[in-house]
Tab-separated table of C-alpha atoms and ligand atoms in Angstrom:
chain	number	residue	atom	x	y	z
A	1	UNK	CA	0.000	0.000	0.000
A	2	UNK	CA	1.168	3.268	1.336
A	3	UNK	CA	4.590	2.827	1.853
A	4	UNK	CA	5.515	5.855	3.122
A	5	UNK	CA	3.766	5.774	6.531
A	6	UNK	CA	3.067	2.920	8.416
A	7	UNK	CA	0.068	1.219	8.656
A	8	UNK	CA	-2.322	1.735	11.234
A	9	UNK	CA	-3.937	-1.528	13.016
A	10	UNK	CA	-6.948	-1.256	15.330
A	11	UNK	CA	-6.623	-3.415	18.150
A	12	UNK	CA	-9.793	-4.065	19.925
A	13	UNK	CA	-9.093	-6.292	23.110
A	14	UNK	CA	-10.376	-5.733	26.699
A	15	UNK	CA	-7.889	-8.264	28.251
A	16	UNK	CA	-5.249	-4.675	28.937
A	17	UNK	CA	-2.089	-7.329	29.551
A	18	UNK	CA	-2.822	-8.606	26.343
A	19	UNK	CA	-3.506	-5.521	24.292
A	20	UNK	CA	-0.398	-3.826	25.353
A	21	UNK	CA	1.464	-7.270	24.351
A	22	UNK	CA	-0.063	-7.346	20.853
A	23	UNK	CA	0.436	-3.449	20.506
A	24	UNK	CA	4.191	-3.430	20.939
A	25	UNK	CA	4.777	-6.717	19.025
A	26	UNK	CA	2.601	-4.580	15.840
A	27	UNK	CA	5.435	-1.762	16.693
A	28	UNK	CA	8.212	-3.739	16.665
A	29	UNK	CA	7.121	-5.374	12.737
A	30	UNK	CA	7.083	-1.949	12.073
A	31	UNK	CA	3.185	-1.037	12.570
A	32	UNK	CA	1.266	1.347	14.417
A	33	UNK	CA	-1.172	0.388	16.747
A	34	UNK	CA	-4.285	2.321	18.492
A	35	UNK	CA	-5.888	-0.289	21.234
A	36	UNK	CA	-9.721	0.030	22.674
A	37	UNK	CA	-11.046	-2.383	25.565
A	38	UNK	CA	-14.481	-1.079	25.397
A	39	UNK	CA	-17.326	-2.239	21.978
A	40	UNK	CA	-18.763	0.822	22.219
A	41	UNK	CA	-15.753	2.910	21.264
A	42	UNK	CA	-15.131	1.016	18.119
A	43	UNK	CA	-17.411	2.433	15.496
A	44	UNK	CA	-17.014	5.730	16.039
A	45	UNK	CA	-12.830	5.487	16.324
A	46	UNK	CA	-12.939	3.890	13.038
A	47	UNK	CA	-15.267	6.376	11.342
A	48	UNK	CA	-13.145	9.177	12.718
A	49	UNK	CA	-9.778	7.157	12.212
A	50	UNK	CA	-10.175	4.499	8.965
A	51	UNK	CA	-7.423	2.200	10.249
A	52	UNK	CA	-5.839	-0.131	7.681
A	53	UNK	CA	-6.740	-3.532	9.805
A	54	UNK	CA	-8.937	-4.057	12.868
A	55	UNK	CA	-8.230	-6.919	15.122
A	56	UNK	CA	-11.332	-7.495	17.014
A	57	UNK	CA	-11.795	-9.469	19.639
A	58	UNK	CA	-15.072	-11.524	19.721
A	59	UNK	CA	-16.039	-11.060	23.561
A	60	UNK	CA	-15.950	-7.487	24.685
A	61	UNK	CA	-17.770	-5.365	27.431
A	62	UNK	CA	-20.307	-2.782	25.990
A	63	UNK	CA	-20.841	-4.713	22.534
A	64	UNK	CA	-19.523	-7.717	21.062
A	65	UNK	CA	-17.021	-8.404	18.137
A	66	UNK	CA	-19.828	-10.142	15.969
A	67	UNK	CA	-22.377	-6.996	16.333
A	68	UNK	CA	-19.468	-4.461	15.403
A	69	UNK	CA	-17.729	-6.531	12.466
A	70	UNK	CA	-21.659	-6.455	10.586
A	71	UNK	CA	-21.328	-2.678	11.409
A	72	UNK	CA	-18.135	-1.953	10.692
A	73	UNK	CA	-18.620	-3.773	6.956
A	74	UNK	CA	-21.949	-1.314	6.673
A	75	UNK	CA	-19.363	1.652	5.677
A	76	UNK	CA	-16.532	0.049	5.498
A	77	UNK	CA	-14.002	-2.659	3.951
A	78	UNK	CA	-10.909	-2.335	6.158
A	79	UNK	CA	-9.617	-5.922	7.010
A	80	UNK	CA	-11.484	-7.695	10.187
A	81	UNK	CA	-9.177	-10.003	12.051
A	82	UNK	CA	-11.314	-11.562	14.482
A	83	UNK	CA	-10.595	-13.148	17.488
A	84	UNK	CA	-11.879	-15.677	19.822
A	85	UNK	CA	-11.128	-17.933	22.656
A	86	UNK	CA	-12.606	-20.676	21.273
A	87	UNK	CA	-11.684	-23.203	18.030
A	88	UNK	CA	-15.359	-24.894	18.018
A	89	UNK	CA	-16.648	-20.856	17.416
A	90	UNK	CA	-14.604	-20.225	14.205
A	91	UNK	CA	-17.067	-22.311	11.915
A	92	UNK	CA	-19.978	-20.859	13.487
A	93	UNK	CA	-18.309	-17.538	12.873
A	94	UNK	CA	-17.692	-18.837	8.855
A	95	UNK	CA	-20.958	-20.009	8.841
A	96	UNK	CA	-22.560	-16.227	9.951
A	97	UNK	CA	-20.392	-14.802	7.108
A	98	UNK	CA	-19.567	-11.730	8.493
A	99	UNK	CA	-17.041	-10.478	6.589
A	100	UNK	CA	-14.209	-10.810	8.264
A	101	UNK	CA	-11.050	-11.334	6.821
A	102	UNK	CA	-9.596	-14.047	8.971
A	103	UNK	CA	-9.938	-15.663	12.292
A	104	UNK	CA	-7.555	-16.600	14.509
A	105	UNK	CA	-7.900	-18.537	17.840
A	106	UNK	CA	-6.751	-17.824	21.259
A	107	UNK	CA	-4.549	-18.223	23.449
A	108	UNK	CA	-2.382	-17.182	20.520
A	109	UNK	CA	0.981	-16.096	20.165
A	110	UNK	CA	1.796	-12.495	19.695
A	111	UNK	CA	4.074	-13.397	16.532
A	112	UNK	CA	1.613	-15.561	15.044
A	113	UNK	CA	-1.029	-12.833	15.157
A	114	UNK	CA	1.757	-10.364	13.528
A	115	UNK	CA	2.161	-13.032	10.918
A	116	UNK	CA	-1.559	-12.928	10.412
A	117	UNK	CA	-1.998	-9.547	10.514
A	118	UNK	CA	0.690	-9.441	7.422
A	119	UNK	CA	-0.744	-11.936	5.519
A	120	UNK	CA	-3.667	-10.176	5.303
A	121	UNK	CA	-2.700	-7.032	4.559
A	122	UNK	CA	-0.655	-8.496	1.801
A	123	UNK	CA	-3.756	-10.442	0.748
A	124	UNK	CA	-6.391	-7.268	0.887
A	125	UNK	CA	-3.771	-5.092	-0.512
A	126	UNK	CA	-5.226	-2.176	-2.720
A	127	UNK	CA	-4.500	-0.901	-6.024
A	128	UNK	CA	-2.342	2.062	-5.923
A	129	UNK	CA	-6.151	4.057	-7.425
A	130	UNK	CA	-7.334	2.038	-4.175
A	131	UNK	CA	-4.745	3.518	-2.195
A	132	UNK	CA	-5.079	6.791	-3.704
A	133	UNK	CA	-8.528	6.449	-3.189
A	134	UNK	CA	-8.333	6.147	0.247
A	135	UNK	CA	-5.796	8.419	0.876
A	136	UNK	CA	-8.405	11.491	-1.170
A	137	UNK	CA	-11.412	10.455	1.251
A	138	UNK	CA	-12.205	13.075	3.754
A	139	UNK	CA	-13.149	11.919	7.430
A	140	UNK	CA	-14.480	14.334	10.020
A	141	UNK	CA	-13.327	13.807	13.666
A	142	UNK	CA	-16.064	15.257	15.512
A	143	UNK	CA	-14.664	15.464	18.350
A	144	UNK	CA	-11.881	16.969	17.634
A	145	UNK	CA	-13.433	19.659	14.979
A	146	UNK	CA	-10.994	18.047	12.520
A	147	UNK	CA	-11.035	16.361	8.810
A	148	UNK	CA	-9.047	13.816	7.885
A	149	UNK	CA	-7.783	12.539	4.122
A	150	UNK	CA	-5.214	9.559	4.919
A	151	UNK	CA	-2.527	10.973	7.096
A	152	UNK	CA	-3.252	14.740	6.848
A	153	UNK	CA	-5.434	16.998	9.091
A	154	UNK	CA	-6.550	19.962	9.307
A	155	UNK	CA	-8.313	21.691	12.415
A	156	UNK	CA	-11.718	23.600	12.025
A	157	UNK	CA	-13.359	26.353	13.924
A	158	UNK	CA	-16.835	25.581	15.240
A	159	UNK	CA	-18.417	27.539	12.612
A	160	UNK	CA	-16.455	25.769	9.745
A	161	UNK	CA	-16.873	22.551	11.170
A	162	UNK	CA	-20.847	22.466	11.381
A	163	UNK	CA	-20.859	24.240	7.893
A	164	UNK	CA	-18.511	21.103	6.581
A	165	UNK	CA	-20.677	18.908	8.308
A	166	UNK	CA	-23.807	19.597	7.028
A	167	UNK	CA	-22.372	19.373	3.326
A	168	UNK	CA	-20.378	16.470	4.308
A	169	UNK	CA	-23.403	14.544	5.509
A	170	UNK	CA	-25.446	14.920	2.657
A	171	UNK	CA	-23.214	14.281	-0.816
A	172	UNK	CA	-24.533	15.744	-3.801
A	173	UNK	CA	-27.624	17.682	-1.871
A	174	UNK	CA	-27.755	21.393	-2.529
A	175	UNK	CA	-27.598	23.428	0.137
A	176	UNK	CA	-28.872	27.037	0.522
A	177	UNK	CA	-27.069	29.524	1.913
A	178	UNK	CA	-30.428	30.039	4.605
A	179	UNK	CA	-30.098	26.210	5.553
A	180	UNK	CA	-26.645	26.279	6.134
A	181	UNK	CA	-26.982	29.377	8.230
A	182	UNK	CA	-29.607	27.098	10.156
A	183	UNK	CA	-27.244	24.739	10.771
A	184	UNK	CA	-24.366	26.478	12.165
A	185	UNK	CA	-26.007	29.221	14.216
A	186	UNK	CA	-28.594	27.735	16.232
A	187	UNK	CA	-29.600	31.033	17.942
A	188	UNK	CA	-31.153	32.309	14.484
A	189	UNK	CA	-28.600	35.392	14.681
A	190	UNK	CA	-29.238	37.208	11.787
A	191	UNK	CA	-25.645	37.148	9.031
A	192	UNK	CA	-25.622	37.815	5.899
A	193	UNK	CA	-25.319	35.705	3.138
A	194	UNK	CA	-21.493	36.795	2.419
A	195	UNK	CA	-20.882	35.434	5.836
A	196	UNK	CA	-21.575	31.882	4.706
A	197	UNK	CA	-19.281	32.331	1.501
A	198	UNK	CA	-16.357	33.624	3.536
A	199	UNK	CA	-16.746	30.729	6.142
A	200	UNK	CA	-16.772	28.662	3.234
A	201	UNK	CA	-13.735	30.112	1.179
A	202	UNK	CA	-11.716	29.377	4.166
A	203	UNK	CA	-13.248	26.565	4.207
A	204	UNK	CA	-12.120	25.322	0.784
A	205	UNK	CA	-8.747	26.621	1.415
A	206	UNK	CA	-8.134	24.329	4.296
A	207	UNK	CA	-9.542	21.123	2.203
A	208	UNK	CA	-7.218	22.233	-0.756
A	209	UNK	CA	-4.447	21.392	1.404
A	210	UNK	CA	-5.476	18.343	2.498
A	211	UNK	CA	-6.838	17.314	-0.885
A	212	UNK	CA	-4.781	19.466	-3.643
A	213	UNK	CA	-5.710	20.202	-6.629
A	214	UNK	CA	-9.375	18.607	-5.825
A	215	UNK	CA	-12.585	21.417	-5.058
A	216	UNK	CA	-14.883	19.435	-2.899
A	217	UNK	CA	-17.147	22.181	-1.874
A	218	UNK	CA	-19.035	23.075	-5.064
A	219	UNK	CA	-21.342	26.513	-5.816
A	220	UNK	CA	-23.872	25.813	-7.486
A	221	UNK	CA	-24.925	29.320	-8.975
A	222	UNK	CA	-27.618	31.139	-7.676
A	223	UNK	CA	-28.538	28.099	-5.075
A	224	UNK	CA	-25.890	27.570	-2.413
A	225	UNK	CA	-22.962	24.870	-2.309
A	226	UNK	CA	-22.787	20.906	-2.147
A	227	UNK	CA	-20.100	18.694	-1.226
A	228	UNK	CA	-19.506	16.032	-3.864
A	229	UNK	CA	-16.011	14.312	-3.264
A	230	UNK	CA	-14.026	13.064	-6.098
A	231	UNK	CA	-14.613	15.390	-8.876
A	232	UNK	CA	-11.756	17.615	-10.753
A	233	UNK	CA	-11.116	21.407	-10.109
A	234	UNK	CA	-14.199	22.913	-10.977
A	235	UNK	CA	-16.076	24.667	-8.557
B	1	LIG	CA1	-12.420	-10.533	25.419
């Protein structure tokens, strides 16, 4: 893939001993790892985060490894390496067809679930217009009031984040100037329409440099803007 920043593994795993094991082993083959202990964190760390592989333990506190693989494969195809403590539980796993990638059975070795983790990375590998792909996709961390494309960010004020939001949410939808001011100021102040366009010029300057030579935002004459990703430098 990517080969000039490492790849970014998801370890989901509430046994802390364990996850701290599997996390330094990941850094030591070269790997970065991110580790959660709790179901419910998952989903919304990978929408904000789009790791390259997720190993994901089948028995967690708050929801379970089955429940967020089907999830996770809703938005996304990032390689599921699932784990569980028992052998008899991989064919029922097969047999659910979840979409994981592998599985792999516990108690396991650290270096065999390294040697896992590499053979399917190798085996999901993308394209380089995968990678490139992935790399031009915009994600918004919202709690951090920052977008994302592959290793670049760039920080947002509250305004700008709400307006990107909105557009972001909604590909291809026109949106007024009026609605957007709905969204972002909640307290109805009254601003003027060249507000809107100079939150969104500095808006569009801060995605240029995260996606260059790409125009995300789009003004649609005499209507308002839309977000459509993926489209040349018209705008
Ligand atoms: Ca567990």
């Amino acid at each position: 893939m990517n080969a000039d920043r490492p790849q970014h593994i998801l370890v989901v795993e509430d046994e802390a001993k364990l996850a701290r094991l599997l996390a330094d082993y990941l850094a030591a083959a070269g790997y970065t790892a991110h580790c959660l202990a709790d179901g419910r964190e998952v989903v919304p760390w990978v929408r904000a985060h789009a790791p390259d592989l997720i190993l994901l333990d089948l028995m967690l506190p708050g929801r379970d490894g089955l429940e967020l693989c089907r999830e996770i494969r809703g938005f996304s195809r990032v390689p599921i390496v699932m784990a569980t403590a028992r052998v008899e539980e991989i064919d029922r796993l097969l047999g659910l067809e979840l979409g994981a990638d592998d599985y792999i059975c516990k108690p396991y070795s650290p270096r065999e679930v390294v040697a896992r983790v590499k053979a399917v990375l190798r085996r999901t590998a993308s394209t380089p217009e995968a990678a490139k792909e992935a790399s031009d996709r915009l994600a918004l961390d919202e709690a951090g009031y920052r977008v994302r494309a592959g290793e670049r960010e760039a920080e947002l004020t509250a305004v700008e984040f709400h307006l990107f939001a909105a557009l972001y949410g909604a590909p291809g939808r026109i949106f007024s100037r009026g609605q957007l001011m709905d969204r972002i100021y909640a307290d109805q102040r009254v601003v003027s329409d060249r507000t809107i366009d100079s939150h969104i010029k500095k808006l569009r300057r801060k995605l240029s440099e995260l996606l260059p030579g790409q125009e995300v935002i789009h003004s649609v004459y005499g209507a308002g803007y839309r977000y459509e990703p993926g489209r040349g430098g018209e705008s």
